[in-house]
Every structure is written in C-alpha cells, then in structure tokens.
mmCIF file of C-alpha atoms in Angstrom:
data_model
loop_
_atom_site.group_PDB
_atom_site.id
_atom_site.type_symbol
_atom_site.label_atom_id
_atom_site.label_comp_id
_atom_site.label_asym_id
_atom_site.label_seq_id
_atom_site.Cartn_x
_atom_site.Cartn_y
_atom_site.Cartn_z
ATOM 1 C CA MET A 1 69.262 15.120 -26.145
ATOM 2 C CA SER A 2 67.008 18.042 -25.226
ATOM 3 C CA ALA A 3 63.436 18.439 -26.419
ATOM 4 C CA THR A 4 62.824 21.022 -29.105
ATOM 5 C CA ILE A 5 60.227 23.612 -28.147
ATOM 6 C CA GLU A 6 58.058 24.742 -31.035
ATOM 7 C CA ARG A 7 58.174 28.541 -31.225
ATOM 8 C CA PRO A 8 56.219 29.951 -34.140
ATOM 9 C CA ALA A 9 57.833 32.842 -35.956
ATOM 10 C CA LEU A 10 54.303 34.190 -36.433
ATOM 11 C CA HIS A 11 51.291 33.885 -34.142
ATOM 12 C CA VAL A 12 48.268 35.850 -35.328
ATOM 13 C CA ALA A 13 44.730 35.892 -33.945
ATOM 14 C CA ILE A 14 42.219 35.639 -36.787
ATOM 15 C CA ARG A 15 39.059 37.632 -36.126
ATOM 16 C CA HIS A 16 38.237 39.587 -39.314
ATOM 17 C CA ARG A 17 38.717 39.340 -43.083
ATOM 18 C CA ALA A 18 41.514 41.906 -42.870
ATOM 19 C CA ASP A 19 43.461 39.490 -40.666
ATOM 20 C CA ALA A 20 43.566 37.016 -43.572
ATOM 21 C CA VAL A 21 45.234 39.600 -45.795
ATOM 22 C CA ALA A 22 47.655 40.682 -43.076
ATOM 23 C CA VAL A 23 48.778 37.177 -42.104
ATOM 24 C CA ALA A 24 49.244 36.197 -45.765
ATOM 25 C CA SER A 25 51.584 39.167 -46.181
ATOM 26 C CA MET A 26 53.477 38.159 -43.034
ATOM 27 C CA VAL A 27 53.935 34.587 -44.304
ATOM 28 C CA ARG A 28 55.188 35.922 -47.643
ATOM 29 C CA ALA A 29 57.797 38.028 -45.816
ATOM 30 C CA LEU A 30 58.785 35.114 -43.564
ATOM 31 C CA ILE A 31 59.460 32.869 -46.557
ATOM 32 C CA ARG A 32 61.364 35.538 -48.481
ATOM 33 C CA SER A 33 63.526 36.246 -45.398
ATOM 34 C CA ALA A 34 64.305 32.502 -45.179
ATOM 35 C CA GLY A 35 65.498 32.446 -48.805
ATOM 36 C CA GLY A 36 62.332 31.144 -50.456
ATOM 37 C CA SER A 37 61.492 32.283 -53.968
ATOM 38 C CA ASP A 38 58.741 34.721 -54.917
ATOM 39 C CA ILE A 39 56.744 31.798 -56.341
ATOM 40 C CA GLN A 40 57.080 29.770 -53.137
ATOM 41 C CA ALA A 41 56.183 32.804 -51.034
ATOM 42 C CA SER A 42 53.133 33.587 -53.187
ATOM 43 C CA ALA A 43 51.847 30.006 -53.071
ATOM 44 C CA ALA A 44 52.193 29.769 -49.296
ATOM 45 C CA ALA A 45 50.675 33.246 -48.819
ATOM 46 C CA THR A 46 47.658 32.243 -50.914
ATOM 47 C CA ALA A 47 47.215 29.041 -48.884
ATOM 48 C CA THR A 48 47.537 31.085 -45.686
ATOM 49 C CA ALA A 49 44.836 33.512 -46.824
ATOM 50 C CA GLU A 50 42.522 30.564 -47.593
ATOM 51 C CA LEU A 51 43.097 29.066 -44.136
ATOM 52 C CA ALA A 52 42.548 32.385 -42.364
ATOM 53 C CA GLN A 53 39.449 33.143 -44.430
ATOM 54 C CA ASN A 54 38.055 29.748 -43.452
ATOM 55 C CA ILE A 55 38.422 30.721 -39.785
ATOM 56 C CA VAL A 56 36.473 33.921 -40.400
ATOM 57 C CA SER A 57 33.779 32.322 -42.575
ATOM 58 C CA HIS A 58 33.194 29.035 -40.779
ATOM 59 C CA ALA A 59 34.324 29.588 -37.182
ATOM 60 C CA GLY A 60 33.089 33.118 -36.671
ATOM 61 C CA GLY A 61 36.596 34.578 -36.457
ATOM 62 C CA ASP A 62 37.543 32.493 -33.447
ATOM 63 C CA GLY A 63 40.970 31.133 -34.261
ATOM 64 C CA GLU A 64 44.639 31.722 -34.809
ATOM 65 C CA LEU A 65 47.340 31.004 -37.305
ATOM 66 C CA ASP A 66 50.970 30.146 -36.618
ATOM 67 C CA ALA A 67 53.799 29.906 -39.122
ATOM 68 C CA TRP A 68 57.455 29.000 -38.782
ATOM 69 C CA ILE A 69 60.440 27.663 -40.684
ATOM 70 C CA GLU A 70 61.460 24.110 -39.834
ATOM 71 C CA GLY A 71 64.525 22.927 -41.693
ATOM 72 C CA ALA A 72 63.832 23.479 -45.399
ATOM 73 C CA ASP A 73 60.067 23.724 -44.855
ATOM 74 C CA VAL A 74 57.599 26.398 -43.926
ATOM 75 C CA VAL A 75 54.908 25.099 -41.580
ATOM 76 C CA ILE A 76 51.563 26.867 -41.325
ATOM 77 C CA ARG A 77 49.057 25.803 -38.674
ATOM 78 C CA ALA A 78 45.531 27.212 -38.462
ATOM 79 C CA ARG A 79 43.372 26.487 -35.408
ATOM 80 C CA ASP A 80 39.756 27.394 -34.832
ATOM 81 C CA ARG A 81 37.112 26.705 -32.242
ATOM 82 C CA GLY A 82 34.242 26.341 -34.667
ATOM 83 C CA PRO A 83 31.949 23.336 -35.082
ATOM 84 C CA SER A 84 33.902 20.213 -36.086
ATOM 85 C CA PRO A 85 31.317 18.752 -38.554
ATOM 86 C CA ARG A 86 33.126 20.828 -41.213
ATOM 87 C CA LEU A 87 35.727 18.043 -41.235
ATOM 88 C CA ARG A 88 33.130 15.732 -42.789
ATOM 89 C CA GLY A 89 32.599 17.585 -46.026
ATOM 90 C CA ARG A 90 31.171 21.010 -45.201
ATOM 91 C CA GLY A 91 33.485 23.995 -45.160
ATOM 92 C CA LEU A 92 37.122 23.837 -46.238
ATOM 93 C CA GLY A 93 35.641 22.788 -49.606
ATOM 94 C CA GLN A 94 37.175 24.707 -52.486
ATOM 95 C CA GLY A 95 39.534 26.426 -50.058
ATOM 96 C CA ARG A 96 40.833 23.053 -48.879
ATOM 97 C CA ALA A 97 41.391 21.938 -52.467
ATOM 98 C CA ALA A 98 43.357 25.125 -53.130
ATOM 99 C CA VAL A 99 45.483 24.648 -50.016
ATOM 100 C CA GLU A 100 46.189 21.032 -51.011
ATOM 101 C CA ARG A 101 47.300 22.151 -54.491
ATOM 102 C CA LEU A 102 49.555 24.890 -53.137
ATOM 103 C CA MET A 103 51.236 23.048 -50.262
ATOM 104 C CA ASP A 104 53.201 19.784 -50.174
ATOM 105 C CA ARG A 105 51.331 18.284 -47.194
ATOM 106 C CA VAL A 106 48.044 19.084 -45.466
ATOM 107 C CA GLU A 107 46.787 17.430 -42.288
ATOM 108 C CA VAL A 108 43.339 18.160 -40.867
ATOM 109 C CA THR A 109 42.381 17.092 -37.347
ATOM 110 C CA THR A 110 39.911 18.179 -34.688
ATOM 111 C CA ASN A 111 41.061 20.030 -31.589
ATOM 112 C CA ALA A 112 40.022 19.918 -27.943
ATOM 113 C CA GLU A 113 37.909 23.092 -28.297
ATOM 114 C CA GLY A 114 35.717 21.404 -30.927
ATOM 115 C CA GLY A 115 37.167 23.026 -34.022
ATOM 116 C CA LEU A 116 39.789 22.142 -36.573
ATOM 117 C CA VAL A 117 43.550 22.176 -36.714
ATOM 118 C CA VAL A 118 44.942 22.368 -40.239
ATOM 119 C CA THR A 119 48.702 21.911 -40.480
ATOM 120 C CA THR A 120 50.374 22.489 -43.829
ATOM 121 C CA ARG A 121 53.962 22.142 -44.882
ATOM 122 C CA THR A 122 55.892 22.931 -48.031
ATOM 123 C CA CYS A 123 59.559 22.939 -48.964
ATOM 124 C CA ILE A 124 61.094 26.349 -49.585
ATOM 125 C CA ALA A 125 64.625 25.125 -50.277
ATOM 126 C CA PRO A 126 65.968 25.861 -53.754
ATOM 127 C CA ARG A 127 64.829 23.127 -56.114
ATOM 128 C CA ARG A 128 67.451 21.636 -58.410
ATOM 129 C CA SER A 129 65.729 20.582 -61.606
ATOM 130 C CA ALA A 130 65.721 21.614 -65.223
ATOM 131 C CA ALA A 131 62.284 23.198 -64.745
ATOM 132 C CA TRP A 132 63.637 25.601 -62.110
ATOM 133 C CA THR A 133 66.869 26.655 -63.803
#
C-alpha cells in the first residue's frame, strides 16, 4: 500500500481582507465543481471567509488557507503564525462559533510557528432525507 500525499486543490496566502473574499469564492467553486449543492457551497464559503478573516485580524495577515475534496468531504485548513494564546479564549470567538455551526467538524491546534491550525471538514455528498427532497 502506498502512502497518500495530501495535495490541496487550493493553497492561498492570506495577507489582506480581500484575500478572505477571494478564497471564499474559490472554495464555493471547488464545492460546486465536486457536485456539492449551493447551500453546502455557501456554508463552507462563509466558514472559509471567517477563517481567513481571523488570519488577517489576529495574526496580522501571516497565514495561508488550503482546501481540498477528500472522499465525500471538503476539508479546509487555515494556518497562521500569530500568537497562540488565542486558542485559550481570545480571538476565534464569534467567528469560531460560526465556523462550528457551518461545518461538521472543527479541530484547533497550535503549530510549530506559534500560531494556530484550524482544520474543518463537512460532507458535500447528496443527503438522502425527507428534509432534502
């Protein structure tokens, strides 16, 4: 069995507020091209904008965002090199709550550069329930 190499479909440096808007649009297009619905694409794009805005606001625009499709999920990973005390209650406040509402899973860890790594995942496969038909 060979090891799978993670290759993000999107890799975007986040430096300015405009980058948050641009990467959100790219994630929306990625999900739509993978067969996700407009609702799924909008939710993930909103979460992406929140993550990118957090990089600009709390890490001085020193970060990046990756996104890719993995099976039936879209995975979005935001990394910054800002101060890690934000993990303990400052920063990612209302934005974190929004991301947690919009995505199925959210994991927040610190990285070697002293900042945060936020990895989110949500299913974009067609849902088979009465509410979606």
